Coordinates of N, CA, C and O in Angstrom, one line a residue:
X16 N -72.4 107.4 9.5 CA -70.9 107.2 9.6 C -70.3 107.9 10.8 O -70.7 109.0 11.2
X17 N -69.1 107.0 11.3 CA -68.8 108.1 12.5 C -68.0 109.6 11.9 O -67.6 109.9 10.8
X18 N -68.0 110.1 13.1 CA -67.8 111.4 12.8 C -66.1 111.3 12.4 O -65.3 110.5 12.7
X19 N -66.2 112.7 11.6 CA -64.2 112.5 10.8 C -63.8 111.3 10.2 O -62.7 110.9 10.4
X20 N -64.9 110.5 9.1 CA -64.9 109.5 8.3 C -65.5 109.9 7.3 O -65.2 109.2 6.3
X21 N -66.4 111.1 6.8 CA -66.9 111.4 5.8 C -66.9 113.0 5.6 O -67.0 113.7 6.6
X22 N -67.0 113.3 4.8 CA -66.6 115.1 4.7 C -68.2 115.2 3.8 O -69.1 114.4 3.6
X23 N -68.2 116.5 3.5 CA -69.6 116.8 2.7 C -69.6 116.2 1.2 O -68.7 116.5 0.4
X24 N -70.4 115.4 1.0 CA -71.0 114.8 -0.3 C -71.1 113.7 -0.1 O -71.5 112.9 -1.0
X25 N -70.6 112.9 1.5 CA -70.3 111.5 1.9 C -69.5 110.6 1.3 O -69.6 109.4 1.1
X26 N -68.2 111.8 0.9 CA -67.1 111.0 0.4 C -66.4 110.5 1.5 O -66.0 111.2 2.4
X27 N -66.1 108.9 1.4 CA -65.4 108.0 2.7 C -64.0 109.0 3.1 O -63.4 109.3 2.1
X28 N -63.5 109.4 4.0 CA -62.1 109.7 4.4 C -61.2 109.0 5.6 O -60.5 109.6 6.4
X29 N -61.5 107.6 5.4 CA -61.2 106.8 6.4 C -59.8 106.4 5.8 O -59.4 106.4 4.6
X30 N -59.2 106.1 7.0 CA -57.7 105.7 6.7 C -58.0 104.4 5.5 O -57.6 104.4 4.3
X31 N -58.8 103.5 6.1 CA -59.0 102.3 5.2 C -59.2 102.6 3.9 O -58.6 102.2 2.9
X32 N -60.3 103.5 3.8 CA -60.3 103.7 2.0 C -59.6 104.5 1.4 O -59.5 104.3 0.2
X33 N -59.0 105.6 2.1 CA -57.5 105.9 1.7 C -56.3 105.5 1.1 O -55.9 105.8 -0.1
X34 N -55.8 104.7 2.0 CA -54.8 104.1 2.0 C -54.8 102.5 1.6 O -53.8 101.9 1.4
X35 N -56.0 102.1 1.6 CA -55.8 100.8 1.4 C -56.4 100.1 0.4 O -55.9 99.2 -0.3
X36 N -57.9 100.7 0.3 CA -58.7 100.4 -1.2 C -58.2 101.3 -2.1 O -57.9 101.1 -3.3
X37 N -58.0 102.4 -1.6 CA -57.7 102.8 -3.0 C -56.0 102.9 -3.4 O -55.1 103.4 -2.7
X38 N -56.0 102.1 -4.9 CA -54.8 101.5 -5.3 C -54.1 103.2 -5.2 O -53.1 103.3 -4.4
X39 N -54.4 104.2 -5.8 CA -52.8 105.4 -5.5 C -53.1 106.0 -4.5 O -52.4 107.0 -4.5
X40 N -53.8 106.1 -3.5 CA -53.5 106.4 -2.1 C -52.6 105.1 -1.3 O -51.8 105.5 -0.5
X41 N -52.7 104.1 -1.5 CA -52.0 103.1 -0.6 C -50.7 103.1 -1.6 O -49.9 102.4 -1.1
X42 N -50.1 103.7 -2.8 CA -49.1 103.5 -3.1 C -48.4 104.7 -2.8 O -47.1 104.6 -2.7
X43 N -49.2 106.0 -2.6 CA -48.1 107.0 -2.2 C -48.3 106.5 -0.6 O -47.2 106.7 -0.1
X44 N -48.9 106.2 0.1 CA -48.4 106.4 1.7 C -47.5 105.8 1.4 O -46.4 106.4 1.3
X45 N -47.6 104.2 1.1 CA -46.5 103.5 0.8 C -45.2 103.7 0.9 O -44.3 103.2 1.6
X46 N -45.1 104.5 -0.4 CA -43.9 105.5 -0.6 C -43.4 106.8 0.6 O -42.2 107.1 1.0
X47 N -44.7 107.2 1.1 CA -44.2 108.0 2.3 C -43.6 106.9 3.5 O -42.4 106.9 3.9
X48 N -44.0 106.5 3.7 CA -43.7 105.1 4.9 C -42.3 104.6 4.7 O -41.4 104.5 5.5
X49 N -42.1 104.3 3.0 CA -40.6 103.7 2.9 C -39.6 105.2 3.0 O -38.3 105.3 3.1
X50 N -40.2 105.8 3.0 CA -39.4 106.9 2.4 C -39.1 108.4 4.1 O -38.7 109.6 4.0
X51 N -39.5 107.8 5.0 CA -39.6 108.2 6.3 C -38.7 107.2 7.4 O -39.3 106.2 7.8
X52 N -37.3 107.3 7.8 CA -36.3 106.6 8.1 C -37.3 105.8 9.4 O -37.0 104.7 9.8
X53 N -38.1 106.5 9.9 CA -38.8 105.8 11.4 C -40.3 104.7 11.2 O -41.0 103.9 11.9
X54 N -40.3 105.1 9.9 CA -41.4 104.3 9.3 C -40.9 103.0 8.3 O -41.7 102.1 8.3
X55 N -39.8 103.0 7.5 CA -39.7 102.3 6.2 C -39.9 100.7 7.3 O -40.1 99.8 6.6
X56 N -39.7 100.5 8.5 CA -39.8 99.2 8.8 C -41.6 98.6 8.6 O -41.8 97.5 8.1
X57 N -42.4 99.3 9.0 CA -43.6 99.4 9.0 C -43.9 99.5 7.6 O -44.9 98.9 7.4
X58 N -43.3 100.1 6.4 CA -43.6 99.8 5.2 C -42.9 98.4 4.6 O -43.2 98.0 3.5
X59 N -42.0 97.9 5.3 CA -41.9 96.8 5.1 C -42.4 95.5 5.6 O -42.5 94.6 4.8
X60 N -42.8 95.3 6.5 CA -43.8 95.1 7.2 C -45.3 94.9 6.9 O -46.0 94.1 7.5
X61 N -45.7 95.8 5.9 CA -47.0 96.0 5.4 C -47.0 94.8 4.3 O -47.9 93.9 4.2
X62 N -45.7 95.1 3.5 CA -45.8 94.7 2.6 C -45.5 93.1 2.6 O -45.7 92.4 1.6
X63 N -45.1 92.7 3.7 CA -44.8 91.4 4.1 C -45.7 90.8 5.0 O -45.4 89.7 5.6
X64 N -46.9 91.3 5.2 CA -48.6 90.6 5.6 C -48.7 90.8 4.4 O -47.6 90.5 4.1
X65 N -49.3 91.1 3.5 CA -49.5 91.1 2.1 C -49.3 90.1 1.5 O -50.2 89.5 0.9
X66 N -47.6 89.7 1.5 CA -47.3 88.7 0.9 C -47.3 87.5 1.8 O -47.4 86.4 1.3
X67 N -47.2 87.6 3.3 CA -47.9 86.3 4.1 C -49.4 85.9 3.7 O -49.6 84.7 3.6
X68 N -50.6 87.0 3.3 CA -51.5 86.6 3.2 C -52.0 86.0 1.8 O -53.2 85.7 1.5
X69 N -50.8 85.8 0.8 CA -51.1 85.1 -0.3 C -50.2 83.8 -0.5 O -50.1 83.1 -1.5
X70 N -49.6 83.8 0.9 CA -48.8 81.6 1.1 C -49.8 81.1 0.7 O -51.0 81.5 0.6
X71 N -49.4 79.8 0.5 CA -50.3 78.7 0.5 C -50.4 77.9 1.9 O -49.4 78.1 2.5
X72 N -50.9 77.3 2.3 CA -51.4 77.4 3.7 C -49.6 76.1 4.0 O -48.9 76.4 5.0
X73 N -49.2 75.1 3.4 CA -48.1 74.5 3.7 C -47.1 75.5 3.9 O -46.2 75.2 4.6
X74 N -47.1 76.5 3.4 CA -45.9 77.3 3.7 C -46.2 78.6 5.3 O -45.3 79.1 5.8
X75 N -47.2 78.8 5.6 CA -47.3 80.0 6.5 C -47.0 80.0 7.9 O -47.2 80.9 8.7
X76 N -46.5 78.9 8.1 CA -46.4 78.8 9.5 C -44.6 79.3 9.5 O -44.1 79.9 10.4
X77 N -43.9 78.7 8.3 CA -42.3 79.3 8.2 C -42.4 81.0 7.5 O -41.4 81.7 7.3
X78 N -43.7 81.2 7.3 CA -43.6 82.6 6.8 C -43.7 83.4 8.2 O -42.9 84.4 8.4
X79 N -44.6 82.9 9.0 CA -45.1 83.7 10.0 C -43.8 83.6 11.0 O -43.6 84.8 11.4
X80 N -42.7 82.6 11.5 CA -42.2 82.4 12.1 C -41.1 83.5 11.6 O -40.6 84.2 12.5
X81 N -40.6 83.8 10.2 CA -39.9 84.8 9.9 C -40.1 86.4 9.9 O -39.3 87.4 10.0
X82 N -41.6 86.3 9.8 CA -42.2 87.6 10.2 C -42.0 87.8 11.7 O -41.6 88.8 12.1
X83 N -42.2 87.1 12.3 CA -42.0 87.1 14.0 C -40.6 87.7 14.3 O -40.5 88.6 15.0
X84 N -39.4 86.8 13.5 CA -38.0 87.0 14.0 C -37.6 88.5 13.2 O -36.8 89.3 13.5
X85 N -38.4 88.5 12.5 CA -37.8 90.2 11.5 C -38.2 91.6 11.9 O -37.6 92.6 11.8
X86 N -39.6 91.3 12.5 CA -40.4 92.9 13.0 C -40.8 92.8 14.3 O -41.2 93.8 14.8
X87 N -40.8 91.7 15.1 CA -41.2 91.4 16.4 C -40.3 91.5 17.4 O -40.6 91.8 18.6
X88 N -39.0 91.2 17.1 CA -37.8 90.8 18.0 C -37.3 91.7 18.3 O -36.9 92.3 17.4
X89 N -36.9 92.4 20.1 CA -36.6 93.8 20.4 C -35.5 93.6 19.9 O -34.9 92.5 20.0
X90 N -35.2 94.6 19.3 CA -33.5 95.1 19.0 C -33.1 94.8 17.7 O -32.0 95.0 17.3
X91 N -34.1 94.1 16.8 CA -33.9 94.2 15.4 C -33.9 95.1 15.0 O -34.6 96.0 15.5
X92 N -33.0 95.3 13.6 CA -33.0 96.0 12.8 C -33.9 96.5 12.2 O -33.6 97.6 11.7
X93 N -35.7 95.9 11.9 CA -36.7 96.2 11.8 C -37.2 96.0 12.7 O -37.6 94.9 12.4
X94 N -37.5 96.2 13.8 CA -38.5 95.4 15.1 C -39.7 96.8 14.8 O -39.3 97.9 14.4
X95 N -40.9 96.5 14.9 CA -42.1 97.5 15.1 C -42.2 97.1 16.5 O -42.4 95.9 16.8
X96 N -42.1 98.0 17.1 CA -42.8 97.7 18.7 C -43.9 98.4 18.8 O -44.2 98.8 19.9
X97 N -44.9 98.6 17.8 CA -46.3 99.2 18.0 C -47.0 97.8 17.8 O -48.2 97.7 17.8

């Protein structure tokens, strides 16, 4: 494993199984993220690929086009510029 992914006993310490497989690590960042005025757009954001990735394929192209105008567009109110 690469290095600073696993600690002694080869337990995973990867952001991904952190934060994302495991169901109460991805719900407290979660909570940290909403709960951090420079991040809650990124926790919204998270949670809206989430729910883009369970459209049904007739609806995703008006999902994606809204995700575009809500976290993409400089000077919104959520824009992520990362």
């Amino acid at each position: 494993a690469p290095a600073g992914h696993t600690q002694d006993g080869g337990q995973d310490t990867s952001f991904r199984w952190q934060c994302v497989e495991q169901p109460i690590g991805k719900l407290l960042f979660r909570r940290f993220l909403e709960g951090a005025p420079g991040f809650a757009a990124a926790a919204a954001l998270w949670a809206e690929i989430e729910a883009f990735e369970q459209c049904e394929d007739a609806e995703r192209e008006a999902a994606a086009k809204r995700l575009r105008s809500r976290f993409f567009t400089p000077g919104g109110a959520e824009h992520c510029g990362f």
